[in-house]
Coordinates of N, CA and C in Angstrom, one line a residue:
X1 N 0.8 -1.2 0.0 CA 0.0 0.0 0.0 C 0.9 1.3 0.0
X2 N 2.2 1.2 1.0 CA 2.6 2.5 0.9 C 3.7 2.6 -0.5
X3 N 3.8 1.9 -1.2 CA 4.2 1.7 -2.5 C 3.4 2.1 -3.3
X4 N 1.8 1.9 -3.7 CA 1.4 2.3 -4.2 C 1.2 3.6 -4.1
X5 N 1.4 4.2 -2.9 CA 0.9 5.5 -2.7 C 1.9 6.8 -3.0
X6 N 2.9 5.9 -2.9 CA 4.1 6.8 -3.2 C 4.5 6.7 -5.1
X7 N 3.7 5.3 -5.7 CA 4.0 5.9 -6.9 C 2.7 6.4 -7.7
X8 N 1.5 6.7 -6.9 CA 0.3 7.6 -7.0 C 1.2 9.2 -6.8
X9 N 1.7 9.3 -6.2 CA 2.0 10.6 -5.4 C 3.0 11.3 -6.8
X10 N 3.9 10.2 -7.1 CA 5.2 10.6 -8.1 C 4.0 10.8 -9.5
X11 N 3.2 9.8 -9.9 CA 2.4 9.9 -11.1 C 1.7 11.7 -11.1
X12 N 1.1 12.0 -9.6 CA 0.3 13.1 -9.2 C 1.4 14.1 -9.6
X13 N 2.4 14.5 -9.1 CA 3.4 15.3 -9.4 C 4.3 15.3 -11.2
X14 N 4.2 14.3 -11.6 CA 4.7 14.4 -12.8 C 3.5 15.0 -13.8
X15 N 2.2 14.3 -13.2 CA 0.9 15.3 -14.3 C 1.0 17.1 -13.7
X16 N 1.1 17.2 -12.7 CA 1.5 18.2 -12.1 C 2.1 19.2 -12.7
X17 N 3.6 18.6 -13.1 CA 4.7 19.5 -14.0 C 4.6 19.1 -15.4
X18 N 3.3 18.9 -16.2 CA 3.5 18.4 -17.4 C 2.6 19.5 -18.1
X19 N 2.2 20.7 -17.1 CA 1.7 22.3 -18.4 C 2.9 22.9 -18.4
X20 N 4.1 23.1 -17.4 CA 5.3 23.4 -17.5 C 6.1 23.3 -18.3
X21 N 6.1 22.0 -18.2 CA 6.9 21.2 -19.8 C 6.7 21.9 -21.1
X22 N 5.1 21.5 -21.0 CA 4.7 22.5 -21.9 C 5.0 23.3 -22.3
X23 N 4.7 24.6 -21.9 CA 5.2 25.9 -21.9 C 6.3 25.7 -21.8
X24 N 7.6 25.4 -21.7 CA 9.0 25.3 -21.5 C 9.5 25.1 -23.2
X25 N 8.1 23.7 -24.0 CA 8.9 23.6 -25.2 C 8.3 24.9 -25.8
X26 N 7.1 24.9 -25.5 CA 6.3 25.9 -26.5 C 7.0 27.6 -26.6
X27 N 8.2 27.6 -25.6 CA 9.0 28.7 -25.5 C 9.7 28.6 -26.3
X28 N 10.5 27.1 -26.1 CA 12.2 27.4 -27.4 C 11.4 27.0 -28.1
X29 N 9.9 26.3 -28.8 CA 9.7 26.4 -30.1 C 9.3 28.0 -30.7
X30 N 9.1 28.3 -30.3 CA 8.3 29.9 -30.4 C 10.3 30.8 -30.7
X31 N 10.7 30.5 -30.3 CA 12.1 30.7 -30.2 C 12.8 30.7 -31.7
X32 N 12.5 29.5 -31.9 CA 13.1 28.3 -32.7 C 12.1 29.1 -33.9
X33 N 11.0 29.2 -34.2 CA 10.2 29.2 -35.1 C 10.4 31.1 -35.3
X34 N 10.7 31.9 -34.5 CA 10.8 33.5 -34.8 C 11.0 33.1 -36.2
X35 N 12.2 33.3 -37.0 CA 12.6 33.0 -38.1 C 11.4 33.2 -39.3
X36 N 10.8 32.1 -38.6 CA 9.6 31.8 -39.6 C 8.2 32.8 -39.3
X37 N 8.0 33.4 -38.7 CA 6.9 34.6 -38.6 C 7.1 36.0 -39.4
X38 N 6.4 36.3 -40.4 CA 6.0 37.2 -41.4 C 6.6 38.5 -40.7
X39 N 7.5 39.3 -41.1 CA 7.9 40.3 -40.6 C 9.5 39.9 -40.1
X40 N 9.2 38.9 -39.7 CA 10.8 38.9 -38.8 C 11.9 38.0 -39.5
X41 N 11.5 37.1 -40.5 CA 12.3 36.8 -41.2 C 13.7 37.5 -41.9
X42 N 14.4 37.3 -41.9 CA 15.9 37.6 -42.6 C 15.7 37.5 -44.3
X43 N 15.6 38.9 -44.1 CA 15.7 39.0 -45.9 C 16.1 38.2 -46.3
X44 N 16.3 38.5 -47.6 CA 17.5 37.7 -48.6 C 18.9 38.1 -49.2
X45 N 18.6 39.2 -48.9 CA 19.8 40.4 -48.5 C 20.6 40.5 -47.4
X46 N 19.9 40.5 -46.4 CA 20.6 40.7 -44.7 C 20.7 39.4 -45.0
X47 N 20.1 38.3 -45.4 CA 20.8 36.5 -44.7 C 22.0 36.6 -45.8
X48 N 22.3 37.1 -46.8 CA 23.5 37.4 -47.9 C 24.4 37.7 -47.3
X49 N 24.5 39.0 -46.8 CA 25.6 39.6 -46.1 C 25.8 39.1 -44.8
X50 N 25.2 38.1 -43.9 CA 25.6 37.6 -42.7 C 25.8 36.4 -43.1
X51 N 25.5 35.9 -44.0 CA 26.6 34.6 -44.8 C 27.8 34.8 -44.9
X52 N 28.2 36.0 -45.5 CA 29.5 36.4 -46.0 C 30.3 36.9 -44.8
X53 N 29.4 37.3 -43.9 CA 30.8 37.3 -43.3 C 30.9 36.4 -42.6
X54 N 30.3 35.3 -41.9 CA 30.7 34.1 -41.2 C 31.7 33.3 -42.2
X55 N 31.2 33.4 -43.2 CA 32.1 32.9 -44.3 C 33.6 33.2 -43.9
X56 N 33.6 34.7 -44.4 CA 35.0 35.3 -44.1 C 35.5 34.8 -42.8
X57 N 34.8 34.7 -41.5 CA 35.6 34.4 -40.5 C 35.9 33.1 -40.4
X58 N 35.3 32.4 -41.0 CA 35.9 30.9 -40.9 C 37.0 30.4 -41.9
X59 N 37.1 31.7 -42.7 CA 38.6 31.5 -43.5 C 39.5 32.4 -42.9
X60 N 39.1 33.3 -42.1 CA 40.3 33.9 -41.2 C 40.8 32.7 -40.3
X61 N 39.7 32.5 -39.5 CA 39.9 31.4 -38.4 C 40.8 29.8 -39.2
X62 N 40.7 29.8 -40.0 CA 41.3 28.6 -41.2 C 42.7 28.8 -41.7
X63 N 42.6 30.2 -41.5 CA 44.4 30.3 -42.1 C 45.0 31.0 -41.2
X64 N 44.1 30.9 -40.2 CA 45.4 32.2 -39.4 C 45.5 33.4 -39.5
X65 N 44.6 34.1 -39.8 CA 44.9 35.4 -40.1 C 43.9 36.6 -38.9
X66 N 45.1 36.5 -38.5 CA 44.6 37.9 -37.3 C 44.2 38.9 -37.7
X67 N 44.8 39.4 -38.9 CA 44.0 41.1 -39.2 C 42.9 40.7 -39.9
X68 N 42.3 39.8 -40.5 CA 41.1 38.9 -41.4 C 40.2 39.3 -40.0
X69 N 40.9 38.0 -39.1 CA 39.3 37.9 -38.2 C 39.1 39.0 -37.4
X70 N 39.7 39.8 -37.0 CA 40.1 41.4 -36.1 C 39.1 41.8 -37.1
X71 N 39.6 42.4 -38.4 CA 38.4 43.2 -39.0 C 36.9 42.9 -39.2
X72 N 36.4 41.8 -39.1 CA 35.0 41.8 -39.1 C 34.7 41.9 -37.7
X73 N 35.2 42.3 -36.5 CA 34.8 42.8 -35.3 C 34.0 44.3 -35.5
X74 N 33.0 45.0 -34.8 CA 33.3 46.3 -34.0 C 34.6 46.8 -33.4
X75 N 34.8 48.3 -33.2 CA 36.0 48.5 -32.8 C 35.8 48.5 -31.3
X76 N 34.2 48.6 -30.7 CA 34.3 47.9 -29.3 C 33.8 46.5 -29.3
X77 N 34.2 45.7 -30.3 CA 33.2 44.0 -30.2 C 34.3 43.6 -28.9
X78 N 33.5 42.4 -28.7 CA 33.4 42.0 -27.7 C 33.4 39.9 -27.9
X79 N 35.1 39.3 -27.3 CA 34.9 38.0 -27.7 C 35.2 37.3 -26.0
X80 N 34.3 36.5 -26.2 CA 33.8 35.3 -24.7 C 34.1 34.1 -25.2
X81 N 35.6 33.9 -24.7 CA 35.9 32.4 -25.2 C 36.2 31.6 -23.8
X82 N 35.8 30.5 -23.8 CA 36.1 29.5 -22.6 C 37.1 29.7 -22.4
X83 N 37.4 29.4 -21.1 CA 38.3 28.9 -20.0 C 39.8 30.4 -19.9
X84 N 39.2 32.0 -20.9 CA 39.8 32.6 -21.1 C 39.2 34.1 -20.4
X85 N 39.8 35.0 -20.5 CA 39.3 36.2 -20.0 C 38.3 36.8 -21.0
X86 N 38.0 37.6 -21.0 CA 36.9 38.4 -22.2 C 38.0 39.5 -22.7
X87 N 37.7 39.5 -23.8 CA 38.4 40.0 -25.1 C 38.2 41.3 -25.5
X88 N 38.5 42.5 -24.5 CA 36.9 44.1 -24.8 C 37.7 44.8 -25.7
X89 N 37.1 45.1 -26.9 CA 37.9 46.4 -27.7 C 38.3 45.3 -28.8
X90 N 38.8 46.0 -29.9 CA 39.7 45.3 -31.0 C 40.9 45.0 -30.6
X91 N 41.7 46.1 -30.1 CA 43.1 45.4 -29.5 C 43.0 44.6 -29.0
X92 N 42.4 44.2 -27.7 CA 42.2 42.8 -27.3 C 41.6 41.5 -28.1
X93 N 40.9 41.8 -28.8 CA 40.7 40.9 -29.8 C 41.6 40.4 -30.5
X94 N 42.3 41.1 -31.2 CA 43.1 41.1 -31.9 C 44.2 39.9 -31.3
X95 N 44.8 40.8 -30.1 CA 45.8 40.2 -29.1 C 44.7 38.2 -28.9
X96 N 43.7 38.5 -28.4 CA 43.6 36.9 -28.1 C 43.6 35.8 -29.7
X97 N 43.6 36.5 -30.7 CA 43.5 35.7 -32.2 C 45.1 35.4 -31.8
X98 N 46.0 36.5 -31.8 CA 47.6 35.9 -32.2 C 47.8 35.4 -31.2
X99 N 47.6 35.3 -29.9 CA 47.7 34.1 -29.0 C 47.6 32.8 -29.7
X100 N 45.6 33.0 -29.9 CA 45.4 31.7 -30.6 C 45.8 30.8 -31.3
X101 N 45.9 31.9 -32.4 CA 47.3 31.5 -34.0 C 48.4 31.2 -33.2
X102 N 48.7 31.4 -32.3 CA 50.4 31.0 -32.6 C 50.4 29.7 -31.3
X103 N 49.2 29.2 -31.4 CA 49.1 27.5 -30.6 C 48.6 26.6 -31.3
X104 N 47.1 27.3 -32.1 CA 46.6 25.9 -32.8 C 46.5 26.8 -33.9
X105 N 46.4 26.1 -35.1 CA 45.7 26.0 -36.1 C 44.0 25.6 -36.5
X106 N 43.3 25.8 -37.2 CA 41.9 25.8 -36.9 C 41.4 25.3 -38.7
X107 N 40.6 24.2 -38.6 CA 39.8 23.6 -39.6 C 38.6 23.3 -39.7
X108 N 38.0 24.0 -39.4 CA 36.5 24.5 -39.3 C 35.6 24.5 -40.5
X109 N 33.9 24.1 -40.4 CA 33.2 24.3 -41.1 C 32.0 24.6 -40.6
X110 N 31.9 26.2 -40.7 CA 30.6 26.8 -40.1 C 29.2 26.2 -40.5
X111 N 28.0 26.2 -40.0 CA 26.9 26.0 -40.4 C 25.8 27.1 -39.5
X112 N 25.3 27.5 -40.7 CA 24.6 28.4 -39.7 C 22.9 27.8 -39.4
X113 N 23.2 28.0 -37.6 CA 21.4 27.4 -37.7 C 20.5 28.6 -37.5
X114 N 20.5 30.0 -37.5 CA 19.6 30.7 -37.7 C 20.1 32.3 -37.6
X115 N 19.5 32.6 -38.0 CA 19.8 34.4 -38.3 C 18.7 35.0 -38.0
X116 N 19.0 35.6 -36.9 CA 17.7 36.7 -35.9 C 17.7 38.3 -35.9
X117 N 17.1 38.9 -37.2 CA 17.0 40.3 -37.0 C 16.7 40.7 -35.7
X118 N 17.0 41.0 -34.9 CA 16.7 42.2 -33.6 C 16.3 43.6 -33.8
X119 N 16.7 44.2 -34.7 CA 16.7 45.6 -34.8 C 17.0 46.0 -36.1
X120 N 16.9 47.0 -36.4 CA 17.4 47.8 -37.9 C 18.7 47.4 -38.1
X121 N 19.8 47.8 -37.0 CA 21.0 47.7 -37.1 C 21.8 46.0 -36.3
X122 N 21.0 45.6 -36.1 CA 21.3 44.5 -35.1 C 20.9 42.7 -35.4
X123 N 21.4 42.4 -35.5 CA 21.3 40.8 -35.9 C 21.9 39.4 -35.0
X124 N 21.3 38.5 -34.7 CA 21.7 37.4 -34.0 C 21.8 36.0 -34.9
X125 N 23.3 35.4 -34.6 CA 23.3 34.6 -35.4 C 24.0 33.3 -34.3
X126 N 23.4 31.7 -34.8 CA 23.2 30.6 -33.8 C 24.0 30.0 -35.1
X127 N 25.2 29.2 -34.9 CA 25.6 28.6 -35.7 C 26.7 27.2 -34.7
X128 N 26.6 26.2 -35.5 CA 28.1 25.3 -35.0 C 29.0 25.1 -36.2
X129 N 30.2 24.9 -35.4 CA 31.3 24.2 -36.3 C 31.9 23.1 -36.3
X130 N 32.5 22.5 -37.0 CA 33.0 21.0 -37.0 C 34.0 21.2 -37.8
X131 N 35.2 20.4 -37.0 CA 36.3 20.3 -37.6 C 37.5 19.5 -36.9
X132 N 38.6 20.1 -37.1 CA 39.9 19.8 -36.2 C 40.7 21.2 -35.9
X133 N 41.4 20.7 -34.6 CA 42.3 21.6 -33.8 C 44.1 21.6 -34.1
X134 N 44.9 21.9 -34.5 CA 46.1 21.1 -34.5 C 46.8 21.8 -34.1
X135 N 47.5 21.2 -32.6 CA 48.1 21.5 -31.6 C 49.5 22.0 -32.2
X136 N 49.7 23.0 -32.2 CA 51.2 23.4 -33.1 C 52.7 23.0 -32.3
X137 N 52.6 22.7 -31.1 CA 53.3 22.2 -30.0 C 54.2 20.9 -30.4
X138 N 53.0 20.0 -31.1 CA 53.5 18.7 -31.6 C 53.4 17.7 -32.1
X139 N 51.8 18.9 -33.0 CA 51.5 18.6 -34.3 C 50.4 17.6 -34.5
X140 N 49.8 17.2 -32.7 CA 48.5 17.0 -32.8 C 47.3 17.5 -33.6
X141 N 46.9 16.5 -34.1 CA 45.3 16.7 -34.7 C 44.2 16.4 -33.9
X142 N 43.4 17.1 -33.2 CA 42.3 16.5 -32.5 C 40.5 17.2 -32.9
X143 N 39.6 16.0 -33.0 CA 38.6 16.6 -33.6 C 37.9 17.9 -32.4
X144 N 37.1 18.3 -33.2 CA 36.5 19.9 -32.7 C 35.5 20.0 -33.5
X145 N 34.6 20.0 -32.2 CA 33.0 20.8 -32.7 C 32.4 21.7 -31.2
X146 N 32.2 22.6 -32.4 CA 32.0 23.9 -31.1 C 30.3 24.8 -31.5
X147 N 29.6 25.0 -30.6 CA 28.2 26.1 -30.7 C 28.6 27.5 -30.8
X148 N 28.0 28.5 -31.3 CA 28.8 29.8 -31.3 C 27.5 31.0 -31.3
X149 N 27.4 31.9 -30.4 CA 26.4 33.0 -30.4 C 27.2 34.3 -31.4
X150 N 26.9 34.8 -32.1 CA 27.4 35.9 -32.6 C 26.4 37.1 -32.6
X151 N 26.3 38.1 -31.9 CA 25.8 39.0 -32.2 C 26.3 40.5 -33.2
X152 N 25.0 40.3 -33.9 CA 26.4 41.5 -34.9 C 25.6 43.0 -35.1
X153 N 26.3 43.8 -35.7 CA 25.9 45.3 -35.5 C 26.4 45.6 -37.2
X154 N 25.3 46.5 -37.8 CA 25.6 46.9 -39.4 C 25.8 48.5 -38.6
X155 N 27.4 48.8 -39.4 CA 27.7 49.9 -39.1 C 26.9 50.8 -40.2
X156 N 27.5 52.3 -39.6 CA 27.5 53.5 -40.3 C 27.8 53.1 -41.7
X157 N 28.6 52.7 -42.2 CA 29.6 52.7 -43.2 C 28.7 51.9 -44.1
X158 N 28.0 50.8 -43.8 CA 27.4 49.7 -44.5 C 27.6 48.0 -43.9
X159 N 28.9 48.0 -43.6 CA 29.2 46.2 -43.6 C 28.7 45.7 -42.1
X160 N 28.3 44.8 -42.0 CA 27.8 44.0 -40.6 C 29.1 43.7 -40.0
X161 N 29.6 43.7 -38.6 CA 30.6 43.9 -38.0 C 30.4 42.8 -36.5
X162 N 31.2 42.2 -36.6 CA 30.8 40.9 -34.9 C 30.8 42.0 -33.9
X163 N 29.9 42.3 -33.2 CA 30.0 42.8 -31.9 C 30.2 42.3 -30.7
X164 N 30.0 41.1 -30.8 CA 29.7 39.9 -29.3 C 29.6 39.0 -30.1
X165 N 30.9 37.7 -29.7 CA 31.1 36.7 -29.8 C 31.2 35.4 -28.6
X166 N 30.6 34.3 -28.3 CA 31.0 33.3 -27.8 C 30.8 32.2 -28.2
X167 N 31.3 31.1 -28.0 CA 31.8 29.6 -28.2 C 31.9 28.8 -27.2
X168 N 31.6 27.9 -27.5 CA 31.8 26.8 -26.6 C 31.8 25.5 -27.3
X169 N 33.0 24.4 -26.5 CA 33.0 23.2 -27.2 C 31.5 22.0 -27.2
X170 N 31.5 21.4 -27.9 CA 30.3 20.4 -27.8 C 30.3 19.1 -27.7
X171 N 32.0 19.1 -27.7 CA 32.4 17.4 -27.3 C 32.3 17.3 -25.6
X172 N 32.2 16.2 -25.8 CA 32.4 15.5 -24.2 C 34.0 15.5 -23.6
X173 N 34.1 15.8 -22.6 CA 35.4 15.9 -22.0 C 36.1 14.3 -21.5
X174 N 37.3 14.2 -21.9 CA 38.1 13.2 -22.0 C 37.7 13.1 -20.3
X175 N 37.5 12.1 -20.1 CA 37.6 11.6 -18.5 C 39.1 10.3 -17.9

């Protein structure tokens, strides 16, 4: 009896938290689906030019090239990389790329999973990458897939510019 009552009790609480659920997916779907509502969609133009430049950074990020990935920043963007300090200004950006560059090398293949107008001047982009790392130390190759938030800003001038960057890996950690 007190078996049953305790998995009456667990049944009573799981129907319990099952409009939450709900509403929990019905949020990242609603999330997930922006994209798709009349008005908010990404031109064909703005998804053009935020192609191009992810593009561009994953051939900076590809060959090494600090002044490549530096310039599609803001001159106050802003990069959030694990397990490092935050990156404020271009100088600092700059400075954490030739860090970067001069440990690994990077083989990456962007994919973008969505492009979020925010504003006139303002865009959010959800993308992963997949590739390898090669430890310049001693010539390790190790695979790499990473999630990445980009928020970006279309300047004065015309070109869309990273204003806020973060990453994170999506492999499981060696135990």
């Amino acid at each position: 009896m007190q078996r049953l009552t305790s998995t009456l009790a667990l049944l009573s609480a799981l129907v319990a938290m099952a409009p939450a659920a709900t509403a929990a997916t019905a949020a990242t779907d609603a999330v997930t689906a922006t994209a798709a509502i009349p008005g908010t969609v990404a031109s064909q133009e703005l998804r053009s030019q935020i192609e191009n430049l992810i593009k561009s950074y994953e051939r900076a990020l590809n060959t090494s090239d600090i002044a490549g990935a530096a310039s599609l920043y803001a001159d106050d963007g802003v990069l959030l990389a694990p397990d490092g300090p935050t990156a404020l200004g271009i100088d600092a950006v700059r400075e954490n790329y030739a860090g970067t560059f001069k440990a690994i090398g990077l083989n990456l293949n962007f994919k973008i999973a969505e492009i979020v107008p925010l504003a006139k001047d303002w865009a959010m982009v959800r993308s992963t990458s997949n590739g390898s790392v090669k430890v310049l130390s001693n010539g390790a190759i190790v695979p790499a897939a990473f999630q990445e938030l980009f928020v970006l800003r279309k300047t004065s001038s015309g070109p869309w510019k990273i204003a806020r960057y973060s990453f994170s890996s999506t492999l499981q950690a060696s135990k």
